[in-house]
Tab-separated table of C-alpha atoms in Angstrom:
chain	number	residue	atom	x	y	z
N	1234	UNK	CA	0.000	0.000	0.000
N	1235	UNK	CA	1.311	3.389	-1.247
N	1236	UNK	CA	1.703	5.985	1.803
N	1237	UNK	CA	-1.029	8.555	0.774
N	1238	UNK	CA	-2.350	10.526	3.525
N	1239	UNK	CA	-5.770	10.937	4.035
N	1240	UNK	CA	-7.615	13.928	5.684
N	1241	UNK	CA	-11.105	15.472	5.973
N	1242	UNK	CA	-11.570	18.742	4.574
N	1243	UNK	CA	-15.596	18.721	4.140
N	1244	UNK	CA	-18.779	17.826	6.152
N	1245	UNK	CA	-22.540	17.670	5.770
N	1246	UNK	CA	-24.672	16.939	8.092
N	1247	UNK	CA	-28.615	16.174	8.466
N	1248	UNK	CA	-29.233	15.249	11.711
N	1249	UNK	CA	-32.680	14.874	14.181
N	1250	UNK	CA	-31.041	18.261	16.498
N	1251	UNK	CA	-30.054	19.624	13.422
N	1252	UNK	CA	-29.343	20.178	9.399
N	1253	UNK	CA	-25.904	21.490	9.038
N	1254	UNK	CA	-22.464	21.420	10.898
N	1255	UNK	CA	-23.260	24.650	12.402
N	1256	UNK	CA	-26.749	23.729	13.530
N	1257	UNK	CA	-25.630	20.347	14.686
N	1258	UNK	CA	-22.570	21.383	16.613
N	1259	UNK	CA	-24.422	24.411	18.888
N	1260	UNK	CA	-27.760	22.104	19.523
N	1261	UNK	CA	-24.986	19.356	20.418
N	1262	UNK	CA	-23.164	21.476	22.800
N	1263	UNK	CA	-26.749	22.909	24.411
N	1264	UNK	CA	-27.347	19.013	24.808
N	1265	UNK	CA	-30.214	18.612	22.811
N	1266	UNK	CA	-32.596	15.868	22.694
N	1267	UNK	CA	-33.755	14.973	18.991
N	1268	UNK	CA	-35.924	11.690	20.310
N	1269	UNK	CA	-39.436	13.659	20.217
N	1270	UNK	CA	-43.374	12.360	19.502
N	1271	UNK	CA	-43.210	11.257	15.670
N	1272	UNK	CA	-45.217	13.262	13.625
N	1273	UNK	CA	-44.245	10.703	10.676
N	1274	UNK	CA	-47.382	8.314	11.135
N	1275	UNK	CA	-49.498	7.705	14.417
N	1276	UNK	CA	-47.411	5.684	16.434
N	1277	UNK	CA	-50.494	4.815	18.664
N	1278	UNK	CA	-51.074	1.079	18.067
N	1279	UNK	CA	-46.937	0.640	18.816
N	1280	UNK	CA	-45.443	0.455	22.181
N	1281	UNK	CA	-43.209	3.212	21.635
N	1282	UNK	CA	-44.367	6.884	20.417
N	1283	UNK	CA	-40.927	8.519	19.830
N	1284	UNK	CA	-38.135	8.764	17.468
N	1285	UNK	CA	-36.229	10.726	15.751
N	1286	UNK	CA	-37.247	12.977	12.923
N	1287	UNK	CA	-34.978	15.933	10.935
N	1288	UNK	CA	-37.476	18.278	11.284
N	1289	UNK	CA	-35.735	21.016	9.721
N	1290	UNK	CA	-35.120	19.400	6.288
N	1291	UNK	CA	-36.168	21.091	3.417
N	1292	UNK	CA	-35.328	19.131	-0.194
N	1293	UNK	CA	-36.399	21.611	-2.409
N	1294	UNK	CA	-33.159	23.713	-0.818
N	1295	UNK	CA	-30.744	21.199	-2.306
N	1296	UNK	CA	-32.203	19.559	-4.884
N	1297	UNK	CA	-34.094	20.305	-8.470
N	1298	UNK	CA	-38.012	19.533	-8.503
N	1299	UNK	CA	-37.382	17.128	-10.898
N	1300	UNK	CA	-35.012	15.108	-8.762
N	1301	UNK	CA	-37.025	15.060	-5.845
N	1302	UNK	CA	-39.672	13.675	-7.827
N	1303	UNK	CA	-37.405	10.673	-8.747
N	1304	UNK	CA	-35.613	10.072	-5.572
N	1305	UNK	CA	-36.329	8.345	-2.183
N	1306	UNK	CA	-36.078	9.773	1.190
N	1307	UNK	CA	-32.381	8.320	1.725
N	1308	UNK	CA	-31.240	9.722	-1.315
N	1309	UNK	CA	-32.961	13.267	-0.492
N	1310	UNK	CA	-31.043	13.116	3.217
N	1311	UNK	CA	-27.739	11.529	1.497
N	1312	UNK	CA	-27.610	14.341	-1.309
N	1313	UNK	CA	-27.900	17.382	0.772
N	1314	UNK	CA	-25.394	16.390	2.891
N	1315	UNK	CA	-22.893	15.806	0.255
N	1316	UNK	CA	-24.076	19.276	-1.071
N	1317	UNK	CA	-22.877	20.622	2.647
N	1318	UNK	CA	-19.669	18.547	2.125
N	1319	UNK	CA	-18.554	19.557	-1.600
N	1320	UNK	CA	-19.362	23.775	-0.791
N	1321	UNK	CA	-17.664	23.277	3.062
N	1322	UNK	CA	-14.508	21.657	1.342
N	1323	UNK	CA	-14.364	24.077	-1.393
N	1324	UNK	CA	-13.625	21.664	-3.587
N	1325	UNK	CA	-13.328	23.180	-7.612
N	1326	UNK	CA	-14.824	20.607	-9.551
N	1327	UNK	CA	-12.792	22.614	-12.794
N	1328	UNK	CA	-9.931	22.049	-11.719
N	1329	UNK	CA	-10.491	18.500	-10.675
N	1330	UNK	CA	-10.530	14.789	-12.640
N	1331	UNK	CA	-13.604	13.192	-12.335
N	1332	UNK	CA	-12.735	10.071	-12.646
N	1333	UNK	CA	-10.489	10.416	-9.891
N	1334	UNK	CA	-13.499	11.405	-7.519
N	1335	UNK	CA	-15.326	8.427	-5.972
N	1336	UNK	CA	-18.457	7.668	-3.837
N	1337	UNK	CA	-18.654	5.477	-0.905
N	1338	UNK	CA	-21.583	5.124	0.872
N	1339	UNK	CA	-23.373	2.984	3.982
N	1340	UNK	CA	-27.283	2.901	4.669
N	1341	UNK	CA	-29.000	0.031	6.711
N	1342	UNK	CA	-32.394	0.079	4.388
N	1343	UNK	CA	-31.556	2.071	1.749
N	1344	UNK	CA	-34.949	3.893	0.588
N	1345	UNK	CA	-37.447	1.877	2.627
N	1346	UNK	CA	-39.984	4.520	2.510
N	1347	UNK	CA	-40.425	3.577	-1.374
N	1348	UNK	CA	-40.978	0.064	-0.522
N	1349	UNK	CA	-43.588	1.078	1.989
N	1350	UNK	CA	-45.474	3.262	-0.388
N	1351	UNK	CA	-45.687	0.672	-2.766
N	1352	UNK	CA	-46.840	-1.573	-0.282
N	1353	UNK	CA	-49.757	0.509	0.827
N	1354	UNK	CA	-50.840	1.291	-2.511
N	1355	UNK	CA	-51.200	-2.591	-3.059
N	1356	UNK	CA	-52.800	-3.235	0.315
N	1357	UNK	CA	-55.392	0.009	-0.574
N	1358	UNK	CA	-56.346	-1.053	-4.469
N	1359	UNK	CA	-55.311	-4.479	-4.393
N	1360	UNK	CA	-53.849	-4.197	-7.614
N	1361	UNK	CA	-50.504	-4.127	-7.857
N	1362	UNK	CA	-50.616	-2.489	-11.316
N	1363	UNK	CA	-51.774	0.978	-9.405
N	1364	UNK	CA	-47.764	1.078	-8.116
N	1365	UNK	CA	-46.203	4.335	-10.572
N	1366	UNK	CA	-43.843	2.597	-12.644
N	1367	UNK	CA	-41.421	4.954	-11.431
N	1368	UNK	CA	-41.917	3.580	-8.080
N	1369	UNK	CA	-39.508	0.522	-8.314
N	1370	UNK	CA	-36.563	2.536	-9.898
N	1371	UNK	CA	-36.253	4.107	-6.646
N	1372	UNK	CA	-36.142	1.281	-4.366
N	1373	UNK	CA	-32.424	0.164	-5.011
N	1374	UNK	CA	-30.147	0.906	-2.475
N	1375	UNK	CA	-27.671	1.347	-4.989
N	1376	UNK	CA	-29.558	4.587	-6.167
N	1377	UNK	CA	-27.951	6.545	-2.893
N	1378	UNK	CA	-24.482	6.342	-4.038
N	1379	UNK	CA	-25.069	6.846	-7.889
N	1380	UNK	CA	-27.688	9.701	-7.567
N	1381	UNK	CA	-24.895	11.800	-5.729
N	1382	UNK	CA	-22.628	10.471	-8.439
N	1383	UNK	CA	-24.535	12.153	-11.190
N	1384	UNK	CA	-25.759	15.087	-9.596
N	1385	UNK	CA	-22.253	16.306	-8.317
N	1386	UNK	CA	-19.905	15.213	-11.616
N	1387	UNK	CA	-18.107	12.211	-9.434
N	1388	UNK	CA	-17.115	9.795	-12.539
N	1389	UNK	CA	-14.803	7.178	-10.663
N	1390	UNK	CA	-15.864	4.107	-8.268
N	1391	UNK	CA	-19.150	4.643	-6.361
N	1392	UNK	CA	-20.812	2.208	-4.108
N	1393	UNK	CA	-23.433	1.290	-1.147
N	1394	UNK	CA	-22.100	-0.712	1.573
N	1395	UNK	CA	-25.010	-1.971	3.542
N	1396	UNK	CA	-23.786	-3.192	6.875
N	1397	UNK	CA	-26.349	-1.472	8.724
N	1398	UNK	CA	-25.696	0.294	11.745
N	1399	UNK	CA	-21.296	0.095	11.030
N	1400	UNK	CA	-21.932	1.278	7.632
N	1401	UNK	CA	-20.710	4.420	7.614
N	1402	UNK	CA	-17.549	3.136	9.170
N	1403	UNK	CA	-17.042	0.585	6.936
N	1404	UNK	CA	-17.961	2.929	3.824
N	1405	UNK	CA	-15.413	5.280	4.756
N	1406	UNK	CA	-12.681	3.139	5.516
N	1407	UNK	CA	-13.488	1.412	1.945
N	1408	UNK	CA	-12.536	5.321	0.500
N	1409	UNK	CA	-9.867	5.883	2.688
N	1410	UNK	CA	-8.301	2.583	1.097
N	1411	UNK	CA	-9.195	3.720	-2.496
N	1412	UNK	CA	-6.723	6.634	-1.650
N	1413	UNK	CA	-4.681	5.387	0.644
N	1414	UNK	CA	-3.791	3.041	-2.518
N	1415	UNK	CA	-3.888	5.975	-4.890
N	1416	UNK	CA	-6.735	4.304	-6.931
N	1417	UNK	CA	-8.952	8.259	-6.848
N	1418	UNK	CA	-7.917	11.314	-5.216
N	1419	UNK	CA	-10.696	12.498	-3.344
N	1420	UNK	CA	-14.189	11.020	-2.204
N	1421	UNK	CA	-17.707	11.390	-0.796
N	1422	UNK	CA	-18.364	9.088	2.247
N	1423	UNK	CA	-20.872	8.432	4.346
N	1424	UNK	CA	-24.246	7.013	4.917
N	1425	UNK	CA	-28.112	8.149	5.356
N	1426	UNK	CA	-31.119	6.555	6.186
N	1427	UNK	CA	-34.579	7.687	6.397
N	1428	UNK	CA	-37.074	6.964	9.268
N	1429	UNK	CA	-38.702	3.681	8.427
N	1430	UNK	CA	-41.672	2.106	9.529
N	1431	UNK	CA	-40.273	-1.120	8.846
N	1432	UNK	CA	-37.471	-0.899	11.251
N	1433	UNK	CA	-39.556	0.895	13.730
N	1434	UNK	CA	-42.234	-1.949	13.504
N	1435	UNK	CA	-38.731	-4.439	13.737
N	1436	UNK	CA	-37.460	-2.857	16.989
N	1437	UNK	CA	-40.441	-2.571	18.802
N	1438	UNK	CA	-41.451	-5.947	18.126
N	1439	UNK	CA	-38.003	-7.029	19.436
N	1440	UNK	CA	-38.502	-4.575	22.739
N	1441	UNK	CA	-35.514	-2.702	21.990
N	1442	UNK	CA	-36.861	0.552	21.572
N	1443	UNK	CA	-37.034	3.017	24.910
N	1444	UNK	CA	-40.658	4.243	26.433
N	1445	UNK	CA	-38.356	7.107	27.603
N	1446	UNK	CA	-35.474	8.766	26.602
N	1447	UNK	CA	-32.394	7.600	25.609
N	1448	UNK	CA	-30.136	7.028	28.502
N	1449	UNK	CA	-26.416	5.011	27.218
N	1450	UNK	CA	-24.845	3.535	29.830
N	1451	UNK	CA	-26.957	4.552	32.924
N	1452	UNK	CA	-28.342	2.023	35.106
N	1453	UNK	CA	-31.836	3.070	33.788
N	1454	UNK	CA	-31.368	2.792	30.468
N	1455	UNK	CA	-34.465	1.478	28.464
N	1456	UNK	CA	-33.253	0.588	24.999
N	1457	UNK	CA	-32.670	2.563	22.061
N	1458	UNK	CA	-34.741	5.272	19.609
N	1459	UNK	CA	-35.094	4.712	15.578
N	1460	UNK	CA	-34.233	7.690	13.817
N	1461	UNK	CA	-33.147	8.845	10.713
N	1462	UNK	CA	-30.398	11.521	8.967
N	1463	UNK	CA	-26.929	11.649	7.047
N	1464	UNK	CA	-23.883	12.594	7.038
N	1465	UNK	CA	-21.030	13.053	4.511
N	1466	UNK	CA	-17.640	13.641	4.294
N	1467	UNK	CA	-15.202	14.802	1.759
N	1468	UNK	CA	-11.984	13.258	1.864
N	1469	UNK	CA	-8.740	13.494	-0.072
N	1470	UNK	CA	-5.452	12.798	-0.653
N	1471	UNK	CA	-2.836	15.067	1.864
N	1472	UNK	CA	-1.212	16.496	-0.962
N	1473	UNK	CA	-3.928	17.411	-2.844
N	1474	UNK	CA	-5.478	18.718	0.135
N	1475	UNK	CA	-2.437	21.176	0.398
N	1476	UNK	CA	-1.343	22.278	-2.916
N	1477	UNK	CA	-4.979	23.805	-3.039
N	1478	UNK	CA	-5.086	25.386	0.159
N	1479	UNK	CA	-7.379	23.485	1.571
N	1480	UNK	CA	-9.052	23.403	5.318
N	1481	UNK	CA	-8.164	20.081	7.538
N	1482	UNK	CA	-10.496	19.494	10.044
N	1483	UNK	CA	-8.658	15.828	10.682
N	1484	UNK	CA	-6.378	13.376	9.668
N	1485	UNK	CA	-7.521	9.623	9.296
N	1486	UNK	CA	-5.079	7.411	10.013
N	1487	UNK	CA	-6.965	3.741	10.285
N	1488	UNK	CA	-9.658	1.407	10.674
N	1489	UNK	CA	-10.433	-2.076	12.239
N	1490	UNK	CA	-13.378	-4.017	11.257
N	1491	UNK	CA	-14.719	-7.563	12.729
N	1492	UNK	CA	-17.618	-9.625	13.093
N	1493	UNK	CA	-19.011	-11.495	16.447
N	1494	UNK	CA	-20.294	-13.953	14.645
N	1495	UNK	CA	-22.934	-14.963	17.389
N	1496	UNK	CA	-26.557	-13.746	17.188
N	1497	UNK	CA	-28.252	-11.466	14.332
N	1498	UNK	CA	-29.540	-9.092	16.814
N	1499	UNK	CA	-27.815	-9.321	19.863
N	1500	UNK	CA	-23.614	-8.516	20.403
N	1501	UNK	CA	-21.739	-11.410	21.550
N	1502	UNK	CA	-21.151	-10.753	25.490
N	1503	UNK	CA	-17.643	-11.268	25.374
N	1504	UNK	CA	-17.122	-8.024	23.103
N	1505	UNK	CA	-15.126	-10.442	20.880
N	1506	UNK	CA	-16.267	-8.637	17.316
N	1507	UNK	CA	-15.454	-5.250	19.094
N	1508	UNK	CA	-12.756	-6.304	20.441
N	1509	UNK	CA	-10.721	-7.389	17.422
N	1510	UNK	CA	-12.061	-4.000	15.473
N	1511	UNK	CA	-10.755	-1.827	18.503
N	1512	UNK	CA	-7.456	-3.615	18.016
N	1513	UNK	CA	-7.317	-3.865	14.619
N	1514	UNK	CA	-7.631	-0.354	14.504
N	1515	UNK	CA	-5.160	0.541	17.056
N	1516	UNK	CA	-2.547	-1.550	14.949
N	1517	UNK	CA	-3.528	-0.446	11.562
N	1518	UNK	CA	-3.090	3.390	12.978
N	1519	UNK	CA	0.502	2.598	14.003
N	1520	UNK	CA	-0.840	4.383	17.968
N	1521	UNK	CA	-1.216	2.421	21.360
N	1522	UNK	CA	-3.895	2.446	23.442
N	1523	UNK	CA	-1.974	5.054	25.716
N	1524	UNK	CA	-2.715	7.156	22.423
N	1525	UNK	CA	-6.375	7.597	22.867
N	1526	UNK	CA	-7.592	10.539	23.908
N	1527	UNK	CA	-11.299	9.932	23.727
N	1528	UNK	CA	-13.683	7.141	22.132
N	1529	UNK	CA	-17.192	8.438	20.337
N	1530	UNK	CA	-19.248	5.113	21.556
N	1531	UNK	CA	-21.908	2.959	19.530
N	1532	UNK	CA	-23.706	3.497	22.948
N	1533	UNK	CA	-26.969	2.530	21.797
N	1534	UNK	CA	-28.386	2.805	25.131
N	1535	UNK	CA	-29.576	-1.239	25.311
N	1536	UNK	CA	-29.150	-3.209	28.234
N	1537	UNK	CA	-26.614	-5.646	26.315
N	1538	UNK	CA	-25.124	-2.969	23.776
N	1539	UNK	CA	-23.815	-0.712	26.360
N	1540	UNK	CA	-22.531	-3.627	28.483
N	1541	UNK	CA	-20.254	-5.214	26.002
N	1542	UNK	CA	-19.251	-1.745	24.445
N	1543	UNK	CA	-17.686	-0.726	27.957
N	1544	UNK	CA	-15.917	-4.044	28.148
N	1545	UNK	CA	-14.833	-3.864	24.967
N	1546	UNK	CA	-12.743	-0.586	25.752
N	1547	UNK	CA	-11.649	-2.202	28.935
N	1548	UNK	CA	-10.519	-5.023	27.307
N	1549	UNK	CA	-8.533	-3.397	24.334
N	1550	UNK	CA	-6.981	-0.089	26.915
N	1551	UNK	CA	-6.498	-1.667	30.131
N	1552	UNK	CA	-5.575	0.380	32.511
N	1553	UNK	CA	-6.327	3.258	30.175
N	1554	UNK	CA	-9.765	3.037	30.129
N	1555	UNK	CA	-9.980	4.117	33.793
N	1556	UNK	CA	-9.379	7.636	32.324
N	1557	UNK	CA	-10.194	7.742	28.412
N	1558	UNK	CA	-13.269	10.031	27.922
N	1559	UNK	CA	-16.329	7.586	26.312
N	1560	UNK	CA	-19.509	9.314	24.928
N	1561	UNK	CA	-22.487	8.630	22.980
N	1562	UNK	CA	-24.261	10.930	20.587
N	1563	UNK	CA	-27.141	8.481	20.850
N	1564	UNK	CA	-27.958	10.384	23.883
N	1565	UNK	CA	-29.007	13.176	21.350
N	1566	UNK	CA	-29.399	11.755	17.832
N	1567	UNK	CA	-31.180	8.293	18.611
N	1568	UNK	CA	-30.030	5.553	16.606
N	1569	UNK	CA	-29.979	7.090	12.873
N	1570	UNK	CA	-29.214	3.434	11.911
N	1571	UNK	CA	-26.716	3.221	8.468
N	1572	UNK	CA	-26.056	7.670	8.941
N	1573	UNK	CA	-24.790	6.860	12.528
N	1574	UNK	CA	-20.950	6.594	12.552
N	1575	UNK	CA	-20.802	8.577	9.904
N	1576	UNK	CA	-22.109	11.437	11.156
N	1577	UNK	CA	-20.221	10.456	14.481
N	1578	UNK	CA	-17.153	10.283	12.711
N	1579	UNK	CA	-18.049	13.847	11.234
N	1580	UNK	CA	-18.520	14.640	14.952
N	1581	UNK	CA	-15.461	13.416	15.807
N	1582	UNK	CA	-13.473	15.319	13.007
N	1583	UNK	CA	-15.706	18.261	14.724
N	1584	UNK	CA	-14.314	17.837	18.366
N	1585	UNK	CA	-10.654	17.234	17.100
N	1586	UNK	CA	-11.026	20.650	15.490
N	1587	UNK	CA	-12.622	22.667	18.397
N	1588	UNK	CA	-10.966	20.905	21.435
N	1589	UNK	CA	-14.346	20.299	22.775
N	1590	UNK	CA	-15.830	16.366	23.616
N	1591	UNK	CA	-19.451	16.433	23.067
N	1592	UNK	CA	-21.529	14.808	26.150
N	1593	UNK	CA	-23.769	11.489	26.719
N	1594	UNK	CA	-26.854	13.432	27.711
N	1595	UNK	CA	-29.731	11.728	30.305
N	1596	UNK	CA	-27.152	10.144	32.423
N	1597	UNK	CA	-28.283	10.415	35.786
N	1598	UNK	CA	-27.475	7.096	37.844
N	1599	UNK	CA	-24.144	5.252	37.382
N	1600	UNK	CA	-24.300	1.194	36.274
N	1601	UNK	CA	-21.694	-0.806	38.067
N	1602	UNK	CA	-21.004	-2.647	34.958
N	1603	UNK	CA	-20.664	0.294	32.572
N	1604	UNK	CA	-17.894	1.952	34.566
N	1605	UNK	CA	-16.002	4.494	32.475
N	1606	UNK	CA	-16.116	8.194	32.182
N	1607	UNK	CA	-19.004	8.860	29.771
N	1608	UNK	CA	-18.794	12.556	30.008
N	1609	UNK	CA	-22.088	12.619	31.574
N	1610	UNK	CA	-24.246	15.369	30.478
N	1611	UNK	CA	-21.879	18.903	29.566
N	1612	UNK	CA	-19.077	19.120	27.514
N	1613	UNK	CA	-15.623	19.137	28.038
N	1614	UNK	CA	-13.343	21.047	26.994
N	1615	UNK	CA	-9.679	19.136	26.909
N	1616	UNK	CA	-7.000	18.300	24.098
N	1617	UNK	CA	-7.443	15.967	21.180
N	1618	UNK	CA	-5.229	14.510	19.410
N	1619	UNK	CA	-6.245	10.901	18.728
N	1620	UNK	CA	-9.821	9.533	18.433
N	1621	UNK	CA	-11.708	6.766	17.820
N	1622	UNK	CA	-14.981	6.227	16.551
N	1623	UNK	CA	-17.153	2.643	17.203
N	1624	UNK	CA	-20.136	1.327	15.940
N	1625	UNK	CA	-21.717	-2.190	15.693
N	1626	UNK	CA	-24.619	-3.528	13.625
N	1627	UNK	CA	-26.454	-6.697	13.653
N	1628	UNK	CA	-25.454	-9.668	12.269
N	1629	UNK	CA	-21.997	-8.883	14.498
N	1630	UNK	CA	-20.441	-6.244	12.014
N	1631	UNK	CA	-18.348	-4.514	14.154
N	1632	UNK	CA	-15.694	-1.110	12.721
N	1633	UNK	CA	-13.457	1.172	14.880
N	1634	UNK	CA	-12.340	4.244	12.740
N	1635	UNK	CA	-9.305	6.550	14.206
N	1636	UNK	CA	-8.992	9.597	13.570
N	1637	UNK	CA	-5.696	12.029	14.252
N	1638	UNK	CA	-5.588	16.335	14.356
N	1639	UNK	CA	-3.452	16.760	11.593
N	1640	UNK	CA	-0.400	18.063	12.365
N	1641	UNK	CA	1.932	18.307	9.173
């Protein structure tokens, strides 16, 4: 593998407290709780009546009439936030070869608000001929990734990595390879998903969701919240980054991925698939675990999630974890399933830049077995240097992404 460096210089964000970094950041720092009554559908005949919903999203601001009319939800989300990414990076797409430029994206459902439609238009009529035609050319989850391809001019590899809740992860550490191994020069990466009644129907039925709010590693914690968003990042070769004068918000140095290989909906309670991502991650970075400054958790807020994610970081740091900061944005965003750690590691590149850790809000009563410092409630100010971003996903995918401040 060549020795291309690999940095950040744009993000977009689309997020339940927030559309944009700017929006995101100050509702993140104030704390703010995106898990609200849905306003979606009626949520009356389900157990749970919350999520989260981007609110503040407004297509026709990104996107032409006539695209909006031929795109999904996911694509909508996915789209603007790429549009946030390419005009925050400053990117000149002149003076730039497109075939060179490359899209990598995660989602855990791709556009299952399309599949829904059609489904209700079946159930209403009965005829499945009353579905638009144009209905079924949405549906593909491969539509996220080329829809940005087209729109923005992005002519070299582009594809949708659907490893649900560790896409975003696992998408960007696929681009961060591409250049890395001097295959493009720069690339979108990312993931969205849209709020879906299909995996708000699957999580309730499975208990998982929260009557509450979302509490991550409290003794009180009730389970998770669906919700939905995106987030994108723009990120290129070092060199290329400087010979246009570009703005680093972070160096990314490695990845780890694994697999628990246990159950398709519950982590392995050894931490084994987190475990060997954590360290695979570490090693791949060339750091130690002395390294770490601070770990942006899965932190789903689940009895079992939260459990095995704090032994996971025991396990990998040792003595370290005693006094590595540990938060979770889930605390704020709810889960925004294949969007999540990529608009943590956006986060991430976020707190590197401003010296700030962002908080795990609701924590009120400490669980003996989730012992760490999850930077309960108000953020900290402290320094940052290295960072690293978890998430897990069913079916025991499991991706550790580390991120550096970028230093020359």
């Amino acid at each position: 593998m060549s020795e291309n460096r690999v940095v950040i210089t744009g993000l977009g964000l689309v997020t339940p407290i927030g559309t944009g970094v700017e929006k995101f950041w100050q509702a993140a720092l104030k704390g703010t709780n995106g898990v609200r009554p849905l306003q979606i559908f009626d949520p009356s005949e389900y157990r749970t009546k919350t999520g989260g919903e981007v609110l503040d999203f407004v297509a026709e601001e990104y996107l032409k009439a006539e695209d909006i009319a031929r795109m999904g939800r996911s694509s909508q989300l996915a789209v603007a936030a790429a549009s946030m990414a390419l005009n925050d990076s400053g990117l000149d797409m002149s003076k730039a070869d497109p075939y060179r430029l490359g899209v990598s994206m995660g989602t855990t459902m791709g556009e299952p608000q399309i599949l829904e439609k059609g489904i209700n238009i079946k159930y209403k009529t009965g005829n499945c001929h009353d579905i638009p035609s144009d209905l079924p050319r949405q549906y593909p989850c491969g539509s996220i990734p080329a829809n940005i391809a087209r729109i923005f001019g992005f002519k070299g590899p582009h594809l949708i990595v659907p490893t649900a809740c560790a896409a975003g992860n696992y998408a960007i550490g696929y681009a961060y390879d591409l250049i890395r191994l001097g295959k493009i020069d720069a690339a979108f990466c990312g993931g969205s998903d849209p709020f879906s009644g299909i995996a708000f129907t699957g999580f309730n039925r499975l208990l998982a969701t929260t009557l509450g709010i979302v509490r991550p590693f409290d003794l009180n914690r009730s389970g998770m919240a669906v919700s939905e968003g995106a987030g994108m990042l723009i990120i290129e070769r070092l060199d290329k980054a400087l010979a246009r004068g570009a703005k680093i918000y972070a160096e990314i140095i490695g990845y780890g991925l694994g697999c628990d290989a246990f159950k398709m909906t519950i982590p392995d309670p050894t931490g084994s698939g987190g475990i060997l991502a954590l360290n695979r991650s570490i090693k791949n970075s060339g750091i130690s675990p002395d390294d770490i400054d601070y770990i942006c958790a899965h932190g789903t807020g689940t009895g079992e999630n939260d459990k095995s994610e704090t032994l996971i970081v025991k396990e990998v740091l040792g003595e370290k974890a005693k006094t590595t900061p540990v938060s979770s944005l889930k605390s704020m965003l709810g889960h925004t399933m294949g969007a999540a750690s990529a608009i943590e590691a956006a986060a991430c590149a976020l707190m590197i830049e401003r010296q700030v850790v962002l908080p795990t809000i609701n924590y009120e009563t400490p669980d003996p077995e989730c012992d760490l410092d999850y930077v309960p409630n108000t953020p900290r100010e402290m320094k940052l240097d290295v960072v690293i971003s978890n998430a897990y996903a069913f079916a025991g995918n499991t991706s550790s992404i580390v991120l550096r401040k970028y230093k020359g």
